Coordinates of C-alpha atoms and ligand atoms in Angstrom, one line a residue:
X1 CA 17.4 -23.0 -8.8
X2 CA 15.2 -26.6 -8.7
X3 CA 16.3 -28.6 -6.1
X4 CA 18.0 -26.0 -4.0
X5 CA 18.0 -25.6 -0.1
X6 CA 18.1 -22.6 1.5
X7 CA 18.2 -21.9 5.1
X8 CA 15.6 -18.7 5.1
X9 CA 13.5 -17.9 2.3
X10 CA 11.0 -14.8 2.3
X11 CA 8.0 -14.6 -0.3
X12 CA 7.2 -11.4 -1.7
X13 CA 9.6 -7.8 -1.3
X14 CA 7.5 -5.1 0.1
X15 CA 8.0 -3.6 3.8
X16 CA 7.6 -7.2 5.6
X17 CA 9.4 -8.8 3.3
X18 CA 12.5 -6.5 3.5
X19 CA 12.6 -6.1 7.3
X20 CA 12.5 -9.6 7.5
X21 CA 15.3 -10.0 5.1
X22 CA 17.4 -7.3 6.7
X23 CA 17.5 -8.6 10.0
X24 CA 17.9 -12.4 8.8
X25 CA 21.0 -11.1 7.0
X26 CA 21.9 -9.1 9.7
X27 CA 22.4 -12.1 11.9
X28 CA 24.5 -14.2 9.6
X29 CA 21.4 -16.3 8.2
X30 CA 22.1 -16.5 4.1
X31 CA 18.2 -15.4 2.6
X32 CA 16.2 -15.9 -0.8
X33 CA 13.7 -13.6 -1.6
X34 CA 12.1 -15.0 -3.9
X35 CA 9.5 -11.9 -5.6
X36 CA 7.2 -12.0 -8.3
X37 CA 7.4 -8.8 -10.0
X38 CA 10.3 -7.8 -11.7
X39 CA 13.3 -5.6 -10.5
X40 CA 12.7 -2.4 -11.5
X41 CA 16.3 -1.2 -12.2
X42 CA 16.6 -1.5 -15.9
X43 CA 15.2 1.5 -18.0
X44 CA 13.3 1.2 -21.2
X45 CA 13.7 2.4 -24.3
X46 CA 12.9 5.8 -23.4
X47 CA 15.5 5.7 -20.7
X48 CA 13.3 5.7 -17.9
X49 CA 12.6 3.1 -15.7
X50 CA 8.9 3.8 -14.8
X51 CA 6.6 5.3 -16.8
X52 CA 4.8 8.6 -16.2
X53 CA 0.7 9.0 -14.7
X54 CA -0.5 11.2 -17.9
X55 CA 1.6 8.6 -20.4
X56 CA 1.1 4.9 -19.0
X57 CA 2.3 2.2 -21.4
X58 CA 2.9 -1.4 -20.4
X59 CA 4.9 -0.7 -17.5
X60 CA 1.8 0.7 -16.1
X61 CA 0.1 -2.5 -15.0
X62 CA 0.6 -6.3 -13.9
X63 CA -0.4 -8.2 -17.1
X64 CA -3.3 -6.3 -18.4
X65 CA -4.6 -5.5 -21.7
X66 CA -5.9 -2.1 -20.2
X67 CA -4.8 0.7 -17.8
X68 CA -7.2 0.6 -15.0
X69 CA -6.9 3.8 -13.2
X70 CA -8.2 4.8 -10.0
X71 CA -9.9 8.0 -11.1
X72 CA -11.1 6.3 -14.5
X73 CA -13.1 9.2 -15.7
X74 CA -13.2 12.9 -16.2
X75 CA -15.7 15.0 -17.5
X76 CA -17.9 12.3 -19.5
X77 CA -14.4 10.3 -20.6
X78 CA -12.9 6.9 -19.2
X79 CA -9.3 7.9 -19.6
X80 CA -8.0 4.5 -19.3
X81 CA -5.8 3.3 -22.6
X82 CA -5.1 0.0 -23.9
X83 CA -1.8 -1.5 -23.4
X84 CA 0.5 -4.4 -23.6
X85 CA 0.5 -7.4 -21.3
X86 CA 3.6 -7.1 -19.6
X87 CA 5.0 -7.3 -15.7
X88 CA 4.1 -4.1 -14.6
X89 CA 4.4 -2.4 -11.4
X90 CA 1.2 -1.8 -10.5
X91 CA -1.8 -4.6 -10.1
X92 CA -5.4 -4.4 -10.1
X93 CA -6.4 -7.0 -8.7
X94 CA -10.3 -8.2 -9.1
X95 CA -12.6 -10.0 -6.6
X96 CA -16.6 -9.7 -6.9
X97 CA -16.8 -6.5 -4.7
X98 CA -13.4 -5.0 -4.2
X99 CA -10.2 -4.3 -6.8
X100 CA -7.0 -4.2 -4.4
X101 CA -4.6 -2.2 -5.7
X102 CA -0.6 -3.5 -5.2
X103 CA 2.8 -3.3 -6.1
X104 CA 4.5 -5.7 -8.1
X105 CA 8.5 -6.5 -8.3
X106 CA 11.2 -5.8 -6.1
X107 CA 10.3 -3.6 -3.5
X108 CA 6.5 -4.1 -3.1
X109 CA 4.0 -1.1 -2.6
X110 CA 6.6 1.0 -2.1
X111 CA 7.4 1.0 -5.9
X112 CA 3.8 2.7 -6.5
X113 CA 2.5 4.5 -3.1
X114 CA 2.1 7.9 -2.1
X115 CA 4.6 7.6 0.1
X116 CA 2.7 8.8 3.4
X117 CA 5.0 7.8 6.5
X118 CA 2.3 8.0 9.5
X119 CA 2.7 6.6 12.8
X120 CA -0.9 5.3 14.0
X121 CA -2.5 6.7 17.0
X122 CA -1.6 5.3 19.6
X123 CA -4.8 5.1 21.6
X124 CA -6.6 3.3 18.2
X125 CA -3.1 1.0 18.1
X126 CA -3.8 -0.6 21.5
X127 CA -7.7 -0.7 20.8
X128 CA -7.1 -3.2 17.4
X129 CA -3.7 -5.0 18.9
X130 CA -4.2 -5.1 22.6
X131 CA -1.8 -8.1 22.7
X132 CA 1.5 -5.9 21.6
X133 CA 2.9 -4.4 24.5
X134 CA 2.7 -0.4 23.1
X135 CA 5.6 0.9 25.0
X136 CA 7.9 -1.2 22.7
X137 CA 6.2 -0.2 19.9
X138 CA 6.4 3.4 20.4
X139 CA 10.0 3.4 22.1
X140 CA 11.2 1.3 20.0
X141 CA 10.1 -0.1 16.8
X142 CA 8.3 2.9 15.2
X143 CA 11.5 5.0 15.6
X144 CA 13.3 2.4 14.0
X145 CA 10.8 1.8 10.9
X146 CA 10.7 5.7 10.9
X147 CA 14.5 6.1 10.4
X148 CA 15.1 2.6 8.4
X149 CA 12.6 4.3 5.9
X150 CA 14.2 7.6 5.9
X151 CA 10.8 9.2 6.6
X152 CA 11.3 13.2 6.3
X153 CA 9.1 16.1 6.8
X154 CA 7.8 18.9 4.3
X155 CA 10.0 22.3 4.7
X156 CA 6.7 24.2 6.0
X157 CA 7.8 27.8 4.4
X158 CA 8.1 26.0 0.9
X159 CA 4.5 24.2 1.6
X160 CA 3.5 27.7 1.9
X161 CA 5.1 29.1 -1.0
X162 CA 5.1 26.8 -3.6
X163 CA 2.0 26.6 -6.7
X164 CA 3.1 22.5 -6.5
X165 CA 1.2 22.3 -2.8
X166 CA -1.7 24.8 -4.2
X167 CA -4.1 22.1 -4.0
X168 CA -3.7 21.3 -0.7
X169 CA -3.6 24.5 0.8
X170 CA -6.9 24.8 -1.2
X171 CA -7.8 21.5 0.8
X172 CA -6.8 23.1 3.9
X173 CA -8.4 25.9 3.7
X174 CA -12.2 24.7 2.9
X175 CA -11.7 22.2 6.0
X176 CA -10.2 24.3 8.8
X177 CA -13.4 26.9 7.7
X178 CA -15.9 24.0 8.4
X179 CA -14.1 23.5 11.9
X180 CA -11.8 20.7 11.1
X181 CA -8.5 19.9 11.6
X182 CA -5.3 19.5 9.7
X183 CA -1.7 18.2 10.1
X184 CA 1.1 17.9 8.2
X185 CA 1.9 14.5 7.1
X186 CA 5.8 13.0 6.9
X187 CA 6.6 10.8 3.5
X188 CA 9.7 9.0 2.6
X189 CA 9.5 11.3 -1.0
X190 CA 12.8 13.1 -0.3
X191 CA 11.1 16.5 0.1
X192 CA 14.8 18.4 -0.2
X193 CA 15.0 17.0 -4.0
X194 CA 11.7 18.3 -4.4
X195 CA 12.6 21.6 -4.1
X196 CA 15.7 20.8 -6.8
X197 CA 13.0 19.5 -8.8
X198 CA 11.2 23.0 -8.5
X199 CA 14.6 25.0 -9.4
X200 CA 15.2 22.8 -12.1
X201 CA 18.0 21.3 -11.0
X202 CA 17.5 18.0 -11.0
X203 CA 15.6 15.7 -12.6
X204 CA 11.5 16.0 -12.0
X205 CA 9.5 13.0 -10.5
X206 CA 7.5 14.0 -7.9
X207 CA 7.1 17.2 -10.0
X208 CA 6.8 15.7 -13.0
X209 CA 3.7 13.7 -12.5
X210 CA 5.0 10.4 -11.3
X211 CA 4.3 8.3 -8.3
X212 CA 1.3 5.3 -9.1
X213 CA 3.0 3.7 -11.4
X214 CA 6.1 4.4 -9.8
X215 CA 9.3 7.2 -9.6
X216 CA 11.9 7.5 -11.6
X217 CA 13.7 9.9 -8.7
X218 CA 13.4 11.1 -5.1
X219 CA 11.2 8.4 -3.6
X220 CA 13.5 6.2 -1.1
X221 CA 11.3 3.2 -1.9
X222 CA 12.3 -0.2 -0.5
X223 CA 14.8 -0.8 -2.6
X224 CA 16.9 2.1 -1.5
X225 CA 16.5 1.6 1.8
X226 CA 15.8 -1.7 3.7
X227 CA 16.6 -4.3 0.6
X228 CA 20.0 -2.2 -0.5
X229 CA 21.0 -2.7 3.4
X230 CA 20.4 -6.1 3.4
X231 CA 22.1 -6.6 -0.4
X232 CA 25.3 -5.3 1.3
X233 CA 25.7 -8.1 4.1
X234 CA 26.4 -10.1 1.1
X235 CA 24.1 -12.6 2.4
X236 CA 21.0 -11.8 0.4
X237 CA 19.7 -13.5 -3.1
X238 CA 16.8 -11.6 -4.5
X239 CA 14.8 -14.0 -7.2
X240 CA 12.5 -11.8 -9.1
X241 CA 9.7 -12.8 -12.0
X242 CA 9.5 -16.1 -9.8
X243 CA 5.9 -16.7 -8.3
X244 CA 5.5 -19.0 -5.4
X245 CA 2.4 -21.0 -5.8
X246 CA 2.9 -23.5 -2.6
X247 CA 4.4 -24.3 0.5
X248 CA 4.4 -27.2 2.1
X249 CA 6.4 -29.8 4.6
X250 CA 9.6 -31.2 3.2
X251 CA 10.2 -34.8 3.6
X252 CA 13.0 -34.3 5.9
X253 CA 13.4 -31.2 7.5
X254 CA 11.7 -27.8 6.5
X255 CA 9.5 -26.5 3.7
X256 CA 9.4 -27.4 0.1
X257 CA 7.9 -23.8 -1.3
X258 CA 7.1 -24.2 -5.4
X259 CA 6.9 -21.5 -7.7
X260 CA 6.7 -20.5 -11.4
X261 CA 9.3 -18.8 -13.0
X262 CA 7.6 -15.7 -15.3
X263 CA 8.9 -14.2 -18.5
X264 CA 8.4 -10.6 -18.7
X265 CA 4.8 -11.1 -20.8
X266 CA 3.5 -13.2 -17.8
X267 CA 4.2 -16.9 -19.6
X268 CA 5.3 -20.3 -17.1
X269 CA 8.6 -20.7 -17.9
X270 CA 9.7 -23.4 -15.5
X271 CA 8.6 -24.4 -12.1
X272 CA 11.0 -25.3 -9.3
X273 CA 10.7 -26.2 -6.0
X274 CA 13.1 -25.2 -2.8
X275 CA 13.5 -26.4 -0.2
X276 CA 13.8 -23.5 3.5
X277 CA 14.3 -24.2 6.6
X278 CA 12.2 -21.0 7.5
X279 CA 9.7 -19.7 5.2
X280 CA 8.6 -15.8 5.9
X281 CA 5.2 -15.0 4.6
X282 CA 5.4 -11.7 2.9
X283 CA 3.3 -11.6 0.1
X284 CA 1.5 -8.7 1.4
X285 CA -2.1 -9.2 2.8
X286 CA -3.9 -10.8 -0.5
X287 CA -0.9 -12.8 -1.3
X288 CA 0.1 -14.4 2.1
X289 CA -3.6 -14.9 2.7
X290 CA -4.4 -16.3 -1.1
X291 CA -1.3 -18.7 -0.3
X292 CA -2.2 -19.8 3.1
X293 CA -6.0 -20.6 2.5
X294 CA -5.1 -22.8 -0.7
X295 CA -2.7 -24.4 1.2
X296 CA -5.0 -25.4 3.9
X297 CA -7.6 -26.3 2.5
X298 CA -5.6 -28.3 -0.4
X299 CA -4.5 -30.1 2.7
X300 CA -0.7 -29.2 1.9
X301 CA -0.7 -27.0 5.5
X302 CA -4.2 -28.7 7.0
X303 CA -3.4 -27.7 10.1
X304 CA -3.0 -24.0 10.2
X305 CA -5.7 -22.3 12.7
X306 CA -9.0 -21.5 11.6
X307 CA -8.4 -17.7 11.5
X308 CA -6.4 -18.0 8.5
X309 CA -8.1 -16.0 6.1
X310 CA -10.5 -14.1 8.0
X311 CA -10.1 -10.5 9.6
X312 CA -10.1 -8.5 6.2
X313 CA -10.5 -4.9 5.7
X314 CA -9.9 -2.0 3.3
X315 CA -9.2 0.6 6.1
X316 CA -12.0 1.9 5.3
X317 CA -10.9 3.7 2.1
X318 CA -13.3 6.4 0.3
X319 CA -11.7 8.0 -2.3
X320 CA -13.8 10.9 -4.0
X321 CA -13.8 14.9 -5.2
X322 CA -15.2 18.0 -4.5
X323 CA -15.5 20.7 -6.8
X324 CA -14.3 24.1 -5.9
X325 CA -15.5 27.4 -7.2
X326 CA -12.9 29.1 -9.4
X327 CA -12.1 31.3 -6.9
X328 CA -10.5 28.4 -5.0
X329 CA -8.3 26.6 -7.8
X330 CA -6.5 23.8 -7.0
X331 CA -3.2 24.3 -9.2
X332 CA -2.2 23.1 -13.0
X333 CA 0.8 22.3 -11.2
X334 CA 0.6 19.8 -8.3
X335 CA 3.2 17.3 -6.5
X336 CA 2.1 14.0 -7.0
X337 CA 3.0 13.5 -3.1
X338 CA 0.4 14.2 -0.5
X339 CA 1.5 16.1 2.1
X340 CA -1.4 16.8 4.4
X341 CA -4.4 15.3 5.8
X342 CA -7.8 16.3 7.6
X343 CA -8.0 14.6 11.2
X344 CA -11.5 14.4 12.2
X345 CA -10.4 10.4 13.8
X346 CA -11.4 11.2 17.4
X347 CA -14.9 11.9 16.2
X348 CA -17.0 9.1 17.2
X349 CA -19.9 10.4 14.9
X350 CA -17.2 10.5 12.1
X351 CA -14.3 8.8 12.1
X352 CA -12.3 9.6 9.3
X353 CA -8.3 10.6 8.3
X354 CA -8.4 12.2 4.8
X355 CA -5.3 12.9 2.8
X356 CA -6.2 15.6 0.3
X357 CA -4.4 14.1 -2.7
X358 CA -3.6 15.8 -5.9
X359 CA -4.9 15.4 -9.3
X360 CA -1.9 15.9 -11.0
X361 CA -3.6 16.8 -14.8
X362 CA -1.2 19.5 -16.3
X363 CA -4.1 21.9 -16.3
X364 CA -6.6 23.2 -13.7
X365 CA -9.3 21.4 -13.0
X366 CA -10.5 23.0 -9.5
X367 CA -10.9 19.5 -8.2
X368 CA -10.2 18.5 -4.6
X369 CA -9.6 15.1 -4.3
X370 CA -9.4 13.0 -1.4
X371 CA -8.5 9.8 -0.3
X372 CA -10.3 9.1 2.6
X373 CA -9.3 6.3 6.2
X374 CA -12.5 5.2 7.8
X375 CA -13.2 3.5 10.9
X376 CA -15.3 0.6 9.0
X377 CA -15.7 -1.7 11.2
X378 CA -16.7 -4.5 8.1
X379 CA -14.7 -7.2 7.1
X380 CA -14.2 -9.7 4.7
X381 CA -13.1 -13.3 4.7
X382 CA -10.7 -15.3 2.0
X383 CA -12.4 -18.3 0.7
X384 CA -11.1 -21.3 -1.6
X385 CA -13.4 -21.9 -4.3
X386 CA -12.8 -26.0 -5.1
X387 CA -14.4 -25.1 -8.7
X388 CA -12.1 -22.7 -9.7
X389 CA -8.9 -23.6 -7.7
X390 CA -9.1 -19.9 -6.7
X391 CA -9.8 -18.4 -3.8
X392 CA -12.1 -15.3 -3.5
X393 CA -12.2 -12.7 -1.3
X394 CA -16.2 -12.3 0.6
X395 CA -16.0 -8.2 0.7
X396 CA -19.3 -6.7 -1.2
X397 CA -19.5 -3.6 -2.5
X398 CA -22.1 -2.3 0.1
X399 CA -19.8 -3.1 2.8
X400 CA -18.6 0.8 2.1
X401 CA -21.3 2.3 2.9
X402 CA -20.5 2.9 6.7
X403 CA -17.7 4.0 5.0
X404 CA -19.0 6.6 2.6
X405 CA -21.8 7.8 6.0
X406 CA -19.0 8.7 8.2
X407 CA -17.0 10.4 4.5
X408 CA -20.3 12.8 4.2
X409 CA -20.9 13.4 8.0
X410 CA -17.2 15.2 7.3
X411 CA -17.5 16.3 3.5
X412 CA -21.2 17.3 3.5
X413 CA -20.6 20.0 6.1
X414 CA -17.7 21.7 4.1
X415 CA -19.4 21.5 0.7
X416 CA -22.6 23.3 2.9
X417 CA -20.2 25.9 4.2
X418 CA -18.5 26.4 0.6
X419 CA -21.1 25.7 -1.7
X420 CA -20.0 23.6 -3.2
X421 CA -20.7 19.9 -4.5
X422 CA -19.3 16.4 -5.2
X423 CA -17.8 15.6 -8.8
X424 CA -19.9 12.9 -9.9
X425 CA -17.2 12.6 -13.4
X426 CA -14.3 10.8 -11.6
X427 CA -14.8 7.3 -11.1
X428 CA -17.5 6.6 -13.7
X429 CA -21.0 8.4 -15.1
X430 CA -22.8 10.1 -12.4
X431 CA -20.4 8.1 -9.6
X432 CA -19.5 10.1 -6.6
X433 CA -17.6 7.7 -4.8
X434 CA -14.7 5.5 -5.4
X435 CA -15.5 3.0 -3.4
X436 CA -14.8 -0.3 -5.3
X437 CA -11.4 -0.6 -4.8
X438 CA -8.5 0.5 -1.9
X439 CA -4.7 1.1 -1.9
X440 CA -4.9 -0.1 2.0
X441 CA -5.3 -4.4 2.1
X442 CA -5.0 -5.3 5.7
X443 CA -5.8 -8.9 7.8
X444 CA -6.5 -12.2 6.6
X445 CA -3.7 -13.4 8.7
X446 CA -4.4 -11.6 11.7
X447 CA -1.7 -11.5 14.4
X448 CA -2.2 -13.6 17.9
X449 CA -5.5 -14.9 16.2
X450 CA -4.0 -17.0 12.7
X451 CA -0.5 -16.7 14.4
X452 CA 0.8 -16.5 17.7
X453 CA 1.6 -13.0 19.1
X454 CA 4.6 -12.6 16.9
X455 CA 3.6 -14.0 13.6
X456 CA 4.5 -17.4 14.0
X457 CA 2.3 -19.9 12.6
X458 CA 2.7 -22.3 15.8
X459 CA 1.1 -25.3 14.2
X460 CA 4.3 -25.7 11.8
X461 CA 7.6 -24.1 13.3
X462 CA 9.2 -22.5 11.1
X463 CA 6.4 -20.7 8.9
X464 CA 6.2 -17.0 10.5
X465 CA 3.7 -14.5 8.6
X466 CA 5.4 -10.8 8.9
X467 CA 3.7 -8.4 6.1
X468 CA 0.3 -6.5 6.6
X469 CA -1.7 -9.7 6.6
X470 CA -1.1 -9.4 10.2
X471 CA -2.6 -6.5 10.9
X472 CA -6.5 -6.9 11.3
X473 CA -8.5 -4.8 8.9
X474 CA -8.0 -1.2 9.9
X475 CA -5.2 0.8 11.6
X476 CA -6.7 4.3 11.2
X477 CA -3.9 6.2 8.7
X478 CA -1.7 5.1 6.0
X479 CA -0.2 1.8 6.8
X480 CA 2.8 1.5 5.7
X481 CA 4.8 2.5 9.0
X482 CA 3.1 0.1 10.6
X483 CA 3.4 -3.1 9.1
X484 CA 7.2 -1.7 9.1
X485 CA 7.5 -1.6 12.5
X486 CA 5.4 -4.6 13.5
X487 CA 8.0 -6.4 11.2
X488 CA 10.4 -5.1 13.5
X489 CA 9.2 -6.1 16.6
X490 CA 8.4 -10.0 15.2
X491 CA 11.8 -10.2 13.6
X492 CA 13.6 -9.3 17.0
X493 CA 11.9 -11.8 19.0
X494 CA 11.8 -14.4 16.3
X495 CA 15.6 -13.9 15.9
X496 CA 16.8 -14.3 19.4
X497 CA 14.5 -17.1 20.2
X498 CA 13.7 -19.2 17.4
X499 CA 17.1 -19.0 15.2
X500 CA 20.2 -17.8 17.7
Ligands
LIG601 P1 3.5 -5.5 -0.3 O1 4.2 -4.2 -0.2 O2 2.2 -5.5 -1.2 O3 4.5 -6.6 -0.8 C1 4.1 -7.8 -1.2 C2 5.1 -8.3 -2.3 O4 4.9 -9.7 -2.5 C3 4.8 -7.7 -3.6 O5 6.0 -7.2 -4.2 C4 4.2 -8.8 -4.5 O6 4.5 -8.7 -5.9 C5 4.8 -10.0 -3.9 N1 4.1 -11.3 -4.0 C6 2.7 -11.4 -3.8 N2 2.4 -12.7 -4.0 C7 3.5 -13.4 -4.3 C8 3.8 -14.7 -4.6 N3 2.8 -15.7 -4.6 N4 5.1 -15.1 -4.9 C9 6.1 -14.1 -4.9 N5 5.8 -12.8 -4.6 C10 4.6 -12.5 -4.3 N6 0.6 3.1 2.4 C11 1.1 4.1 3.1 O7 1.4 3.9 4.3 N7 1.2 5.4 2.6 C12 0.9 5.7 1.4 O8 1.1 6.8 0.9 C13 0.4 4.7 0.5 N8 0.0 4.9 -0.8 C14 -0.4 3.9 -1.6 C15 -0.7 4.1 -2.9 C16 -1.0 3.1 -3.8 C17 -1.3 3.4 -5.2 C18 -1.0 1.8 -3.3 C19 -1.3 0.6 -4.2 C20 -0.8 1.5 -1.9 C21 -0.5 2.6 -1.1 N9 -0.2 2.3 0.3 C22 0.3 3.4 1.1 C23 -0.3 1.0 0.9 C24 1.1 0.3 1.1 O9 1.9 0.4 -0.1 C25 0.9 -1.2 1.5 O10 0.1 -1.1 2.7 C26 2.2 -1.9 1.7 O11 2.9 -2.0 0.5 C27 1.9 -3.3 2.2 O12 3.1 -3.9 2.6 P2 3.3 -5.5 2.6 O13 4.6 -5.8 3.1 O14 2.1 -6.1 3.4 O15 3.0 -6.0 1.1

């Protein structure tokens, strides 16, 4: 409450967040988190905690009048509904040439992601983070933020088997015949329930078209893993539907960090102010980089490094469809978990990871869709805008376009060898590609550049940045894992040096 000191207090819940708060808690230090969203442990009216793809109501999205789906359209329809404001778990969020897609309440993105566990390659991880000694990372801290996730692997006879994968063995097929390669890819979706789920033994979730706007079952998201092990050293306070809005030197020791406490339709219902002695940035790459610009250039933190806000990317995300003949179906029943991707990364003419994701509609639509990881090498800066108070993000639409080049140096030559085409239905009228938005926000607090080499931000001990701010733009796959295990690595040096 107002007034109070804390000795460690950690903004946002996703993977940074909860590293950081398990390993504080681990070492005796008592930690706030103090999150914005709500916590997502209370079921509605219907009994059900999140709400389904193919039924979104207000739990659908962060205080909007309107669902805003990332396939919008389909066949000549914008299938997006209206719906009441309310603290939903998944957010939209709008800047002139970009919508970044994020999680909101306890737990982060992993409330509302697909759940793809991938450890970068290692070759590409020493090319964009040349300053992290690799051999820890790959010894060390990715095993751990493999197993601290409980990442799992897909039983490969039921991948074979099952209708719910049709769609991408459909995916697999029309790439590996075009000369292109495809792997398996691990998730933290418990893939053992899944099969339940298929028996009908258990309750359906990944079956049962959830996963964007969250699952009711089987996903071990944050909140079952990470957060729940910190809970239980009895050291942890989680404050959710409280939005920290500043941060900035205490008159004696420490941090004063203010925030707005949030009623459930998004009103101010007080503001407070508490006082850390260490403050852990983990408001996710738009948040902690939002927070960090305002603050410096409000003069509240005037002497954080220049870097702060720049070094932003969208990891290169592509998402778009191809249409199959109906000879190659893609399923009316599909897992809303992606379980394989096309790996054409070490092609230095096209660079590109592709999960083939499902378009979980209840009927068959002969649709592949993919979301596709490009190496674009653009990137974006965070600005504060004195007129507005705000601060915007510099990304322009076109800034895709060496994205969607190396997307069709891929595609193009499997829809030659099929026959086949783009759908131009799915992300608006005669729009191929979804290329205004991305599930993958990276940089704007870019490590050893805006901090030093383990997230500190030197210029005021005691302010550390641990979520995927720190990682600058691009990282090749799903980045989840990643910022996971970079947390890792920061925490343990930060703990033994800074706080034993
Ligand atoms: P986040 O997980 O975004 O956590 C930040 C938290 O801080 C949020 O809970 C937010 O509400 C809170 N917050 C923000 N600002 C404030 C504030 N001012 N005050 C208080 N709290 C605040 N990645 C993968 O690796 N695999 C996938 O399969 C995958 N699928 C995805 C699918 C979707 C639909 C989306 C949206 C993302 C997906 N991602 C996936 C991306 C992944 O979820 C993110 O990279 C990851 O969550 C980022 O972690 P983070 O710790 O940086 O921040």
């Amino acid at each position: 409450s107002d007034g109070d000191r804390v000795p460690a207090l950690v903004i946002g819940s996703g993977y940074g967040g909860a590293v950081a708060a398990l390993r504080l808690t681990q070492a005796g230090i008592p930690t706030q988190i103090v999150e914005m969203g709500r916590s997502w442990d209370t079921p509605g009216s219907d009994g059900q905690i999140f709400c389904g793809m193919l039924n979104p109501d207000e739990r659908s999205f962060w205080l909007a009048d309107r669902t805003d789906a990332p396939v919008s359209n389909f066949i000549g329809f914008n299938i997006n509904r209206d719906i009441d404001r309310y603290v939903g778990v998944l957010d939209s969020e709008r800047f002139s040439g970009i919508r970044v897609y994020q999680g909101r309440g306890v737990g982060g993105g992993s409330l509302v992601n697909g759940g793809m566990a991938v450890t970068p390659k290692r070759d590409y991880f020493e090319e964009i983070l040349p300053s992290v000694d690799p051999n820890a990372m790959y010894n060390t801290y990715f095993p751990r933020a493999n197993a601290g996730l409980g990442v799992n692997h897909i039983d490969q006879d039921w991948f074979e088997s099952t209708p719910w994968y049709k769609f991408a063995r459909t995916g697999r097929t029309t790439a590996e015949r075009s000369g292109f390669t495809t792997t398996f890819v691990p998730n933290v979706y418990d893939f053992e329930y899944m099969k339940k789920e298929e028996a009908g033994e258990v309750q359906a979730s990944g079956l049962g078209g959830e996963v964007i706007y969250g699952n009711n079952a089987g996903k071990k998201s944050l909140d079952k893993t990470y957060l729940a092990q910190a809970a239980a050293t009895g050291k942890l306070t989680i404050t959710a539907l409280h939005q920290v809005t500043g941060v900035a030197p205490a008159s004696g020791a420490g941090y004063d960090v203010t925030m707005e406490q949030i009623d459930e339709r998004g009103n101010v219902i007080a503001t407070k102010v508490v006082t850390a002695d260490q403050v852990f940035f983990a408001a996710g790459s738009v948040g902690t980089s939002k927070l960090l610009v305002s603050m410096k250039a409000q003069g509240h933190l005037p002497n954080l490094s220049s870097q702060v806000g720049e070094g932003w990317g969208n990891n290169g995300n592509i998402m778009f469809g191809r249409a199959n003949h109906m000879w190659h179906p893609t399923g009316s029943k599909q897992a809303t978990i992606p379980s394989m991707g096309i790996d054409n990364w070490s092609d230095p003419a096209a660079p590109v990871f592709a999960e083939i994701a499902p378009l979980p509609a209840g009927l068959e639509t002969y649709v592949s869709l993919y979301l596709a990881i490009t190496k674009n090498p653009e990137r974006a800066r965070f600005q504060f805008d004195s007129g507005t108070g705000k601060v915007d993000l510099s990304w322009a639409v076109s800034q895709n376009q060496v994205g969607i080049d190396m997307t069709k140096k891929v595609f193009d030559k499997i829809n030659r060898r099929e026959a086949t085409i783009y759908r131009t239905d799915l992300f608006g009228v005669y729009k191929r590609w979804g290329d205004d938005f991305t599930y993958h926000p990276l940089g704007g607090c870019v490590l050893n550049e805006a901090t030093d080499n383990y997230g500190r931000l030197s210029e005021y001990p005691g302010l550390y940045v641990v979520d995927g701010s720190l990682v600058p733009g691009n990282v090749g796959v799903n980045p989840f894992v990643t910022i996971t295990a970079l947390a890792e690595r920061n925490m343990d040096q930060i703990i033994s040096t800074d706080l034993a």
